[in-house]
């Protein structure tokens, strides 16, 4: 079902004319569902009805059409043109979504919380995936659920750790919230996707080379090779684009078309370069987006800047809405292994526990090094925990696991992931607005202590630690050093990188741009 149908039609299939007609009907159906989804989302936003977020609406539309196709005689013809191919997802739908997420980051709150975001996204995702994997393995050993080998449990832990807080972010945008909390949720979700996919690929390669007896150290080395290599390739492409647009002189009227074309091609070049080198295109295109926004964007002409912002926002909105419709349709059409209900139930419990270990553990570490006025309060930690919905990335990796794992194992993981995605997007997503209002983290009356954390100093606050509070704490000193290093990066950027890679001399393009506009163009803000 998941292989691309490029072979000649078998004997007894409809003639080419009929096949073309079926293709037309399939594409018409897809366009109709997209239109319906956007209209429904607009109506829901106008009515301020937060119990059915736009992402949930898109998923429901796909589910309903899939069920109708299943019970009618049109299933086979529509199915041919409307299958969820993970190749199509990873090569065409995901790149614009991930690039836009990096491209739309508001630099000021993102970099002022960079240490915390990296802690949640890198260390936190690692903790969540390992905790989930081990709990699922122990559940199998104690006969609570379907038993899987340890490496396959860790693969499941990695893929299900990919969060997609699309609903939370859209409610933040609608109701307003502290920009630091928005940056934490948004930044964690962006880097978390890259981390989860790297972990999944690492575990998958460990499983395929299990006979070679690799030790844990080699697994870590392989992961770092993939992650750091992908990051470096993405940053390299971003810096190359900045220098090209700085010195090529394309920002004159009759060359704006060429300028826009080149700017649009660079992200895909970054993605395909990383994939061609056996690295992670997701990680690469994400950091290309961050670097291109911070350095390359200011080298464009004003018209090209407006075009690039609108174009990537448009493409990512279309792609993301299409993904949720696609998921709903495929969930209804796919064969599922519902015999392992225990696996699904306990997986949901274990994921909640792992998410708590991730958020509250990492928040404790971050608060160790932050001064009193910059502590992440308990209600923000709860909002972060609640925003860990599962979405398209987990679904696509689960589809891939059907190919990667033995018969039955991949199907069980895929069914569990499908159930988790539907439950989190529909049930938890629908209650998110009420939950966030109960926690008092949205609306005009929120009173978050980290809202004032970046006054002056180009968006950064120098740590004001009190002497003698924990003189024997080696961990705390290490964390303080890391926190200070993120502050020193600002000085490096302002004094050396920005003058070298951009043609603008003023600091307004730097971290001080209005965050409200950036936030409105956020990657996951469609629903």
mmCIF file of C-alpha atoms in Angstrom, residues 79-451:
data_model
loop_
_atom_site.group_PDB
_atom_site.id
_atom_site.type_symbol
_atom_site.label_atom_id
_atom_site.label_comp_id
_atom_site.label_asym_id
_atom_site.label_seq_id
_atom_site.Cartn_x
_atom_site.Cartn_y
_atom_site.Cartn_z
ATOM 1 C CA UNK A 79 -7.005 4.633 -2.844
ATOM 2 C CA UNK A 80 -4.691 4.517 -5.874
ATOM 3 C CA UNK A 81 -4.387 8.313 -5.897
ATOM 4 C CA UNK A 82 -4.692 9.065 -2.193
ATOM 5 C CA UNK A 83 -2.270 6.906 -0.251
ATOM 6 C CA UNK A 84 0.032 8.282 2.426
ATOM 7 C CA UNK A 85 3.446 7.556 0.846
ATOM 8 C CA UNK A 86 6.171 8.293 3.350
ATOM 9 C CA UNK A 87 8.500 9.156 0.429
ATOM 10 C CA UNK A 88 6.074 11.882 -0.670
ATOM 11 C CA UNK A 89 5.784 13.100 2.918
ATOM 12 C CA UNK A 90 9.529 13.238 3.627
ATOM 13 C CA UNK A 91 10.542 14.681 0.230
ATOM 14 C CA UNK A 92 7.728 17.121 -0.583
ATOM 15 C CA UNK A 93 5.474 17.917 2.377
ATOM 16 C CA UNK A 94 7.913 17.997 5.288
ATOM 17 C CA UNK A 95 10.746 20.229 3.911
ATOM 18 C CA UNK A 96 8.637 23.414 3.510
ATOM 19 C CA UNK A 97 7.042 22.872 6.937
ATOM 20 C CA UNK A 98 10.391 22.412 8.701
ATOM 21 C CA UNK A 99 12.083 25.259 6.793
ATOM 22 C CA UNK A 100 9.254 27.642 7.683
ATOM 23 C CA UNK A 101 9.568 26.647 11.329
ATOM 24 C CA UNK A 102 13.219 27.710 11.370
ATOM 25 C CA UNK A 103 12.593 30.710 9.104
ATOM 26 C CA UNK A 104 9.780 32.095 11.278
ATOM 27 C CA UNK A 105 11.546 31.823 14.637
ATOM 28 C CA UNK A 106 11.566 35.174 16.419
ATOM 29 C CA UNK A 107 15.305 35.531 17.097
ATOM 30 C CA UNK A 108 15.060 37.642 20.260
ATOM 31 C CA UNK A 109 13.048 35.270 22.512
ATOM 32 C CA UNK A 110 14.470 32.164 20.786
ATOM 33 C CA UNK A 111 18.113 33.032 21.414
ATOM 34 C CA UNK A 112 17.457 34.487 24.873
ATOM 35 C CA UNK A 113 16.031 31.059 25.796
ATOM 36 C CA UNK A 114 18.465 29.096 23.629
ATOM 37 C CA UNK A 115 20.025 27.148 26.506
ATOM 38 C CA UNK A 116 16.614 26.072 27.829
ATOM 39 C CA UNK A 117 15.307 25.165 24.346
ATOM 40 C CA UNK A 118 18.362 23.030 23.585
ATOM 41 C CA UNK A 119 18.046 21.332 26.982
ATOM 42 C CA UNK A 120 14.365 20.455 26.385
ATOM 43 C CA UNK A 121 14.796 19.481 22.740
ATOM 44 C CA UNK A 122 18.066 17.526 22.825
ATOM 45 C CA UNK A 123 18.440 16.160 26.352
ATOM 46 C CA UNK A 124 14.675 16.065 26.992
ATOM 47 C CA UNK A 125 13.813 14.178 23.803
ATOM 48 C CA UNK A 126 16.623 11.702 24.528
ATOM 49 C CA UNK A 127 15.249 11.160 28.057
ATOM 50 C CA UNK A 128 11.653 10.811 26.782
ATOM 51 C CA UNK A 129 12.560 8.291 24.068
ATOM 52 C CA UNK A 130 14.714 6.150 26.383
ATOM 53 C CA UNK A 131 12.122 6.217 29.204
ATOM 54 C CA UNK A 132 9.307 5.305 26.786
ATOM 55 C CA UNK A 133 11.359 2.524 25.184
ATOM 56 C CA UNK A 134 12.395 0.976 28.506
ATOM 57 C CA UNK A 135 8.876 1.181 29.982
ATOM 58 C CA UNK A 136 7.371 -0.453 26.868
ATOM 59 C CA UNK A 137 10.040 -3.191 27.059
ATOM 60 C CA UNK A 138 9.355 -3.779 30.772
ATOM 61 C CA UNK A 139 5.621 -3.815 30.030
ATOM 62 C CA UNK A 140 6.252 -6.605 27.545
ATOM 63 C CA UNK A 141 8.382 -8.542 30.031
ATOM 64 C CA UNK A 142 5.622 -8.371 32.677
ATOM 65 C CA UNK A 143 2.951 -9.415 30.135
ATOM 66 C CA UNK A 144 1.109 -6.080 30.439
ATOM 67 C CA UNK A 145 1.391 -5.554 26.695
ATOM 68 C CA UNK A 146 2.654 -7.016 23.420
ATOM 69 C CA UNK A 147 6.334 -7.887 23.806
ATOM 70 C CA UNK A 148 8.908 -6.323 21.475
ATOM 71 C CA UNK A 149 12.738 -6.593 21.478
ATOM 72 C CA UNK A 150 14.552 -3.782 23.327
ATOM 73 C CA UNK A 151 15.933 -2.072 20.180
ATOM 74 C CA UNK A 152 12.461 -2.015 18.602
ATOM 75 C CA UNK A 153 11.026 -0.565 21.826
ATOM 76 C CA UNK A 154 13.683 2.166 21.670
ATOM 77 C CA UNK A 155 12.765 2.824 18.001
ATOM 78 C CA UNK A 156 9.142 3.212 19.094
ATOM 79 C CA UNK A 157 10.255 5.528 21.913
ATOM 80 C CA UNK A 158 12.193 7.680 19.436
ATOM 81 C CA UNK A 159 9.398 8.019 16.872
ATOM 82 C CA UNK A 160 6.672 8.703 19.447
ATOM 83 C CA UNK A 161 8.814 11.412 21.100
ATOM 84 C CA UNK A 162 8.315 13.689 18.068
ATOM 85 C CA UNK A 163 5.894 16.334 19.382
ATOM 86 C CA UNK A 164 3.630 18.534 17.282
ATOM 87 C CA UNK A 165 2.096 21.284 19.465
ATOM 88 C CA UNK A 166 0.259 22.813 16.513
ATOM 89 C CA UNK A 167 -2.952 23.358 18.505
ATOM 90 C CA UNK A 168 -1.181 24.936 21.475
ATOM 91 C CA UNK A 169 0.741 27.379 19.288
ATOM 92 C CA UNK A 170 -2.378 28.456 17.405
ATOM 93 C CA UNK A 171 -4.159 29.156 20.719
ATOM 94 C CA UNK A 172 -1.098 31.103 21.920
ATOM 95 C CA UNK A 173 -1.359 33.213 18.765
ATOM 96 C CA UNK A 174 -5.114 33.749 19.130
ATOM 97 C CA UNK A 175 -5.218 34.558 22.860
ATOM 98 C CA UNK A 176 -1.743 35.954 23.439
ATOM 99 C CA UNK A 177 0.881 34.636 25.831
ATOM 100 C CA UNK A 178 4.336 35.343 27.177
ATOM 101 C CA UNK A 179 6.779 35.327 24.252
ATOM 102 C CA UNK A 180 9.305 33.301 26.225
ATOM 103 C CA UNK A 181 6.778 30.520 26.814
ATOM 104 C CA UNK A 182 5.868 30.651 23.121
ATOM 105 C CA UNK A 183 9.578 30.425 22.228
ATOM 106 C CA UNK A 184 10.076 27.455 24.580
ATOM 107 C CA UNK A 185 7.154 25.461 23.133
ATOM 108 C CA UNK A 186 7.901 26.453 19.538
ATOM 109 C CA UNK A 187 11.685 26.046 19.728
ATOM 110 C CA UNK A 188 11.448 22.703 21.531
ATOM 111 C CA UNK A 189 8.998 21.315 18.952
ATOM 112 C CA UNK A 190 11.184 22.431 16.033
ATOM 113 C CA UNK A 191 14.462 20.955 17.316
ATOM 114 C CA UNK A 192 12.598 17.983 18.784
ATOM 115 C CA UNK A 193 11.525 16.756 15.313
ATOM 116 C CA UNK A 194 15.133 16.786 14.158
ATOM 117 C CA UNK A 195 16.287 14.999 17.316
ATOM 118 C CA UNK A 196 13.553 12.333 17.117
ATOM 119 C CA UNK A 197 14.269 11.503 13.482
ATOM 120 C CA UNK A 198 18.019 11.266 14.166
ATOM 121 C CA UNK A 199 17.390 8.976 17.157
ATOM 122 C CA UNK A 200 15.026 6.785 15.134
ATOM 123 C CA UNK A 201 17.541 6.395 12.291
ATOM 124 C CA UNK A 202 20.329 5.639 14.760
ATOM 125 C CA UNK A 203 18.268 2.932 16.496
ATOM 126 C CA UNK A 204 17.184 1.545 13.131
ATOM 127 C CA UNK A 205 20.802 1.242 11.978
ATOM 128 C CA UNK A 206 21.770 -0.354 15.338
ATOM 129 C CA UNK A 207 19.033 -2.950 14.806
ATOM 130 C CA UNK A 208 20.171 -3.733 11.257
ATOM 131 C CA UNK A 209 23.793 -4.096 12.433
ATOM 132 C CA UNK A 210 22.949 -5.908 15.668
ATOM 133 C CA UNK A 211 25.137 -8.874 14.754
ATOM 134 C CA UNK A 212 28.266 -6.702 14.627
ATOM 135 C CA UNK A 213 28.060 -6.220 18.391
ATOM 136 C CA UNK A 214 28.356 -2.451 18.595
ATOM 137 C CA UNK A 215 28.652 -0.959 22.051
ATOM 138 C CA UNK A 216 26.736 1.979 23.461
ATOM 139 C CA UNK A 217 29.632 4.375 22.815
ATOM 140 C CA UNK A 218 29.548 3.640 19.060
ATOM 141 C CA UNK A 219 25.789 4.288 19.012
ATOM 142 C CA UNK A 220 26.335 7.740 20.561
ATOM 143 C CA UNK A 221 29.159 8.457 18.085
ATOM 144 C CA UNK A 222 26.952 7.509 15.131
ATOM 145 C CA UNK A 223 24.138 9.710 16.397
ATOM 146 C CA UNK A 224 26.483 12.673 16.875
ATOM 147 C CA UNK A 225 27.924 12.135 13.395
ATOM 148 C CA UNK A 226 24.434 12.333 11.889
ATOM 149 C CA UNK A 227 23.231 15.260 13.977
ATOM 150 C CA UNK A 228 26.367 17.423 13.921
ATOM 151 C CA UNK A 229 27.034 16.629 10.243
ATOM 152 C CA UNK A 230 23.486 17.603 9.280
ATOM 153 C CA UNK A 231 23.640 20.770 11.384
ATOM 154 C CA UNK A 232 26.971 21.752 9.825
ATOM 155 C CA UNK A 233 25.745 21.174 6.283
ATOM 156 C CA UNK A 234 22.604 23.258 6.938
ATOM 157 C CA UNK A 235 24.515 26.128 8.523
ATOM 158 C CA UNK A 236 27.095 25.977 5.688
ATOM 159 C CA UNK A 237 24.420 26.275 2.998
ATOM 160 C CA UNK A 238 22.793 29.141 4.938
ATOM 161 C CA UNK A 239 26.071 31.070 5.225
ATOM 162 C CA UNK A 240 26.842 30.428 1.527
ATOM 163 C CA UNK A 241 23.474 31.879 0.562
ATOM 164 C CA UNK A 242 24.105 34.938 2.763
ATOM 165 C CA UNK A 243 27.429 35.667 1.034
ATOM 166 C CA UNK A 244 25.934 35.077 -2.424
ATOM 167 C CA UNK A 245 23.112 37.557 -1.875
ATOM 168 C CA UNK A 246 25.455 40.039 -0.192
ATOM 169 C CA UNK A 247 27.952 40.239 -3.066
ATOM 170 C CA UNK A 248 25.986 39.185 -6.188
ATOM 171 C CA UNK A 249 24.080 42.488 -6.419
ATOM 172 C CA UNK A 250 20.708 40.873 -7.135
ATOM 173 C CA UNK A 251 18.644 43.427 -5.185
ATOM 174 C CA UNK A 252 17.913 45.672 -8.177
ATOM 175 C CA UNK A 253 14.514 45.898 -9.847
ATOM 176 C CA UNK A 254 15.081 43.840 -12.994
ATOM 177 C CA UNK A 255 16.755 40.967 -11.105
ATOM 178 C CA UNK A 256 14.188 40.444 -8.353
ATOM 179 C CA UNK A 257 12.694 37.427 -10.110
ATOM 180 C CA UNK A 258 16.119 35.736 -10.143
ATOM 181 C CA UNK A 259 16.696 36.768 -6.517
ATOM 182 C CA UNK A 260 13.413 35.151 -5.400
ATOM 183 C CA UNK A 261 14.054 31.970 -7.431
ATOM 184 C CA UNK A 262 17.500 31.491 -5.897
ATOM 185 C CA UNK A 263 16.236 32.155 -2.384
ATOM 186 C CA UNK A 264 13.487 29.527 -2.769
ATOM 187 C CA UNK A 265 15.913 26.916 -4.176
ATOM 188 C CA UNK A 266 18.510 27.108 -1.385
ATOM 189 C CA UNK A 267 16.401 25.306 1.279
ATOM 190 C CA UNK A 268 15.734 22.347 -1.019
ATOM 191 C CA UNK A 269 19.417 22.272 -1.983
ATOM 192 C CA UNK A 270 20.288 22.000 1.726
ATOM 193 C CA UNK A 271 17.749 19.197 2.289
ATOM 194 C CA UNK A 272 18.837 17.110 -0.704
ATOM 195 C CA UNK A 273 22.549 17.665 0.001
ATOM 196 C CA UNK A 274 22.159 16.215 3.495
ATOM 197 C CA UNK A 275 20.040 13.299 2.258
ATOM 198 C CA UNK A 276 22.581 12.611 -0.495
ATOM 199 C CA UNK A 277 25.393 12.500 2.084
ATOM 200 C CA UNK A 278 23.439 10.014 4.216
ATOM 201 C CA UNK A 279 22.660 12.663 6.861
ATOM 202 C CA UNK A 280 19.330 14.056 8.085
ATOM 203 C CA UNK A 281 17.717 16.514 5.669
ATOM 204 C CA UNK A 282 15.293 17.615 8.408
ATOM 205 C CA UNK A 283 18.079 18.844 10.699
ATOM 206 C CA UNK A 284 19.882 20.453 7.776
ATOM 207 C CA UNK A 285 16.921 22.415 6.349
ATOM 208 C CA UNK A 286 15.880 23.548 9.837
ATOM 209 C CA UNK A 287 19.236 25.219 10.519
ATOM 210 C CA UNK A 288 19.344 26.556 6.959
ATOM 211 C CA UNK A 289 16.036 28.286 7.744
ATOM 212 C CA UNK A 290 17.370 29.796 10.987
ATOM 213 C CA UNK A 291 20.587 31.039 9.333
ATOM 214 C CA UNK A 292 18.873 32.307 6.159
ATOM 215 C CA UNK A 293 16.363 34.302 8.215
ATOM 216 C CA UNK A 294 19.013 35.837 10.422
ATOM 217 C CA UNK A 295 21.645 36.631 7.775
ATOM 218 C CA UNK A 296 20.465 36.089 4.172
ATOM 219 C CA UNK A 297 17.022 37.694 4.570
ATOM 220 C CA UNK A 298 18.402 41.187 5.268
ATOM 221 C CA UNK A 299 20.477 41.015 2.040
ATOM 222 C CA UNK A 300 17.302 40.758 -0.083
ATOM 223 C CA UNK A 301 15.435 43.698 -1.599
ATOM 224 C CA UNK A 302 12.238 44.760 0.206
ATOM 225 C CA UNK A 303 9.957 43.234 -2.436
ATOM 226 C CA UNK A 304 11.831 39.931 -2.312
ATOM 227 C CA UNK A 305 11.617 39.926 1.493
ATOM 228 C CA UNK A 306 7.844 40.306 1.310
ATOM 229 C CA UNK A 307 7.604 37.585 -1.342
ATOM 230 C CA UNK A 308 9.809 35.093 0.559
ATOM 231 C CA UNK A 309 7.889 35.565 3.819
ATOM 232 C CA UNK A 310 4.492 35.143 2.122
ATOM 233 C CA UNK A 311 5.624 32.255 -0.119
ATOM 234 C CA UNK A 312 7.047 30.034 2.616
ATOM 235 C CA UNK A 313 4.115 30.738 4.932
ATOM 236 C CA UNK A 314 1.686 29.809 2.126
ATOM 237 C CA UNK A 315 3.501 26.607 1.135
ATOM 238 C CA UNK A 316 3.907 25.413 4.734
ATOM 239 C CA UNK A 317 0.222 26.090 5.530
ATOM 240 C CA UNK A 318 -0.884 24.101 2.471
ATOM 241 C CA UNK A 319 1.534 21.268 3.263
ATOM 242 C CA UNK A 320 0.551 21.051 6.913
ATOM 243 C CA UNK A 321 -3.191 21.087 6.259
ATOM 244 C CA UNK A 322 -2.682 18.454 3.571
ATOM 245 C CA UNK A 323 -0.709 16.293 6.014
ATOM 246 C CA UNK A 324 -3.539 16.235 8.567
ATOM 247 C CA UNK A 325 -6.140 15.455 5.865
ATOM 248 C CA UNK A 326 -3.820 12.771 4.488
ATOM 249 C CA UNK A 327 -3.375 11.258 7.950
ATOM 250 C CA UNK A 328 -7.117 11.134 8.596
ATOM 251 C CA UNK A 329 -7.808 9.554 5.202
ATOM 252 C CA UNK A 330 -5.069 6.967 5.556
ATOM 253 C CA UNK A 331 -6.084 6.052 9.129
ATOM 254 C CA UNK A 332 -9.553 5.190 7.805
ATOM 255 C CA UNK A 333 -8.210 3.220 4.793
ATOM 256 C CA UNK A 334 -5.262 1.398 6.394
ATOM 257 C CA UNK A 335 -5.330 -2.106 7.820
ATOM 258 C CA UNK A 336 -4.797 -1.891 11.579
ATOM 259 C CA UNK A 337 -3.848 -4.454 14.202
ATOM 260 C CA UNK A 338 -6.443 -3.639 16.870
ATOM 261 C CA UNK A 339 -5.851 -6.913 18.731
ATOM 262 C CA UNK A 340 -3.188 -5.280 20.931
ATOM 263 C CA UNK A 341 -5.388 -2.776 22.782
ATOM 264 C CA UNK A 342 -3.224 -3.215 25.900
ATOM 265 C CA UNK A 343 -0.181 -2.029 23.940
ATOM 266 C CA UNK A 344 -2.029 1.162 22.951
ATOM 267 C CA UNK A 345 -3.396 1.857 26.451
ATOM 268 C CA UNK A 346 -0.098 1.372 28.294
ATOM 269 C CA UNK A 347 1.852 3.203 25.589
ATOM 270 C CA UNK A 348 -0.284 6.300 26.223
ATOM 271 C CA UNK A 349 0.386 6.058 29.965
ATOM 272 C CA UNK A 350 4.125 5.546 29.442
ATOM 273 C CA UNK A 351 4.320 8.487 27.022
ATOM 274 C CA UNK A 352 2.722 10.747 29.661
ATOM 275 C CA UNK A 353 5.288 9.575 32.240
ATOM 276 C CA UNK A 354 8.193 10.049 29.778
ATOM 277 C CA UNK A 355 6.969 13.539 28.817
ATOM 278 C CA UNK A 356 6.825 14.453 32.520
ATOM 279 C CA UNK A 357 10.386 13.159 33.051
ATOM 280 C CA UNK A 358 11.483 15.227 30.055
ATOM 281 C CA UNK A 359 9.781 18.522 30.983
ATOM 282 C CA UNK A 360 10.069 18.586 34.775
ATOM 283 C CA UNK A 361 13.600 17.093 34.802
ATOM 284 C CA UNK A 362 14.939 19.551 32.230
ATOM 285 C CA UNK A 363 13.106 22.490 33.843
ATOM 286 C CA UNK A 364 14.824 21.629 37.146
ATOM 287 C CA UNK A 365 18.233 21.729 35.425
ATOM 288 C CA UNK A 366 17.422 25.020 33.655
ATOM 289 C CA UNK A 367 16.173 26.628 36.883
ATOM 290 C CA UNK A 368 19.400 25.626 38.654
ATOM 291 C CA UNK A 369 21.316 28.133 36.540
ATOM 292 C CA UNK A 370 18.724 30.851 36.057
ATOM 293 C CA UNK A 371 18.454 33.815 38.443
ATOM 294 C CA UNK A 372 15.245 34.137 40.467
ATOM 295 C CA UNK A 373 13.452 36.462 38.027
ATOM 296 C CA UNK A 374 14.067 34.082 35.101
ATOM 297 C CA UNK A 375 12.926 30.800 36.666
ATOM 298 C CA UNK A 376 10.491 28.729 34.578
ATOM 299 C CA UNK A 377 7.412 28.659 36.853
ATOM 300 C CA UNK A 378 5.423 25.528 37.597
ATOM 301 C CA UNK A 379 2.422 26.552 35.465
ATOM 302 C CA UNK A 380 4.661 27.045 32.410
ATOM 303 C CA UNK A 381 6.147 23.590 32.975
ATOM 304 C CA UNK A 382 2.626 22.112 33.081
ATOM 305 C CA UNK A 383 1.758 23.961 29.850
ATOM 306 C CA UNK A 384 4.911 22.519 28.250
ATOM 307 C CA UNK A 385 3.968 19.015 29.411
ATOM 308 C CA UNK A 386 0.444 19.386 28.073
ATOM 309 C CA UNK A 387 1.634 20.724 24.721
ATOM 310 C CA UNK A 388 3.397 17.468 23.816
ATOM 311 C CA UNK A 389 0.821 16.334 21.250
ATOM 312 C CA UNK A 390 1.854 13.728 18.685
ATOM 313 C CA UNK A 391 1.388 14.490 14.997
ATOM 314 C CA UNK A 392 2.581 14.032 11.456
ATOM 315 C CA UNK A 393 6.241 13.225 12.160
ATOM 316 C CA UNK A 394 5.378 10.368 14.514
ATOM 317 C CA UNK A 395 2.830 9.062 11.991
ATOM 318 C CA UNK A 396 5.309 9.125 9.083
ATOM 319 C CA UNK A 397 8.065 7.410 11.109
ATOM 320 C CA UNK A 398 5.555 4.762 12.218
ATOM 321 C CA UNK A 399 4.672 4.139 8.569
ATOM 322 C CA UNK A 400 8.363 3.719 7.863
ATOM 323 C CA UNK A 401 8.659 1.251 10.758
ATOM 324 C CA UNK A 402 6.344 -1.168 8.885
ATOM 325 C CA UNK A 403 9.173 -1.553 6.334
ATOM 326 C CA UNK A 404 11.965 -1.487 8.934
ATOM 327 C CA UNK A 405 10.555 -4.054 11.380
ATOM 328 C CA UNK A 406 9.412 -7.693 11.067
ATOM 329 C CA UNK A 407 5.857 -8.656 10.149
ATOM 330 C CA UNK A 408 3.470 -7.835 12.986
ATOM 331 C CA UNK A 409 5.902 -5.694 15.008
ATOM 332 C CA UNK A 410 5.812 -2.692 12.664
ATOM 333 C CA UNK A 411 2.042 -3.070 12.275
ATOM 334 C CA UNK A 412 1.558 -3.005 16.073
ATOM 335 C CA UNK A 413 3.713 0.125 16.405
ATOM 336 C CA UNK A 414 1.871 1.791 13.511
ATOM 337 C CA UNK A 415 -1.568 1.038 15.013
ATOM 338 C CA UNK A 416 -0.486 2.307 18.443
ATOM 339 C CA UNK A 417 0.975 5.486 16.934
ATOM 340 C CA UNK A 418 -2.187 6.069 14.897
ATOM 341 C CA UNK A 419 -4.369 5.745 18.001
ATOM 342 C CA UNK A 420 -2.066 8.073 19.975
ATOM 343 C CA UNK A 421 -2.073 10.723 17.203
ATOM 344 C CA UNK A 422 -5.881 10.663 16.884
ATOM 345 C CA UNK A 423 -6.423 10.783 20.666
ATOM 346 C CA UNK A 424 -3.937 13.594 21.299
ATOM 347 C CA UNK A 425 -4.998 15.735 18.319
ATOM 348 C CA UNK A 426 -8.757 15.313 18.814
ATOM 349 C CA UNK A 427 -9.211 14.891 22.577
ATOM 350 C CA UNK A 428 -6.246 16.683 24.150
ATOM 351 C CA UNK A 429 -6.135 19.255 21.326
ATOM 352 C CA UNK A 430 -9.790 20.102 21.889
ATOM 353 C CA UNK A 431 -9.287 20.668 25.618
ATOM 354 C CA UNK A 432 -6.077 22.665 25.241
ATOM 355 C CA UNK A 433 -7.727 26.107 25.291
ATOM 356 C CA UNK A 434 -9.548 25.342 28.542
ATOM 357 C CA UNK A 435 -6.401 23.849 30.083
ATOM 358 C CA UNK A 436 -4.183 26.819 29.173
ATOM 359 C CA UNK A 437 -6.755 29.278 30.493
ATOM 360 C CA UNK A 438 -7.005 27.274 33.740
ATOM 361 C CA UNK A 439 -3.212 27.493 34.075
ATOM 362 C CA UNK A 440 -3.463 31.267 33.409
ATOM 363 C CA UNK A 441 -0.776 31.221 30.721
ATOM 364 C CA UNK A 442 -2.894 32.710 27.915
ATOM 365 C CA UNK A 443 -4.942 35.886 27.584
ATOM 366 C CA UNK A 444 -4.180 39.460 28.546
ATOM 367 C CA UNK A 445 -4.018 38.770 32.268
ATOM 368 C CA UNK A 446 -1.161 36.271 32.349
ATOM 369 C CA UNK A 447 1.560 37.283 34.761
ATOM 370 C CA UNK A 448 4.553 35.202 33.837
ATOM 371 C CA UNK A 449 7.813 36.063 35.590
ATOM 372 C CA UNK A 450 9.914 35.225 32.551
ATOM 373 C CA UNK A 451 8.085 37.790 30.403
#
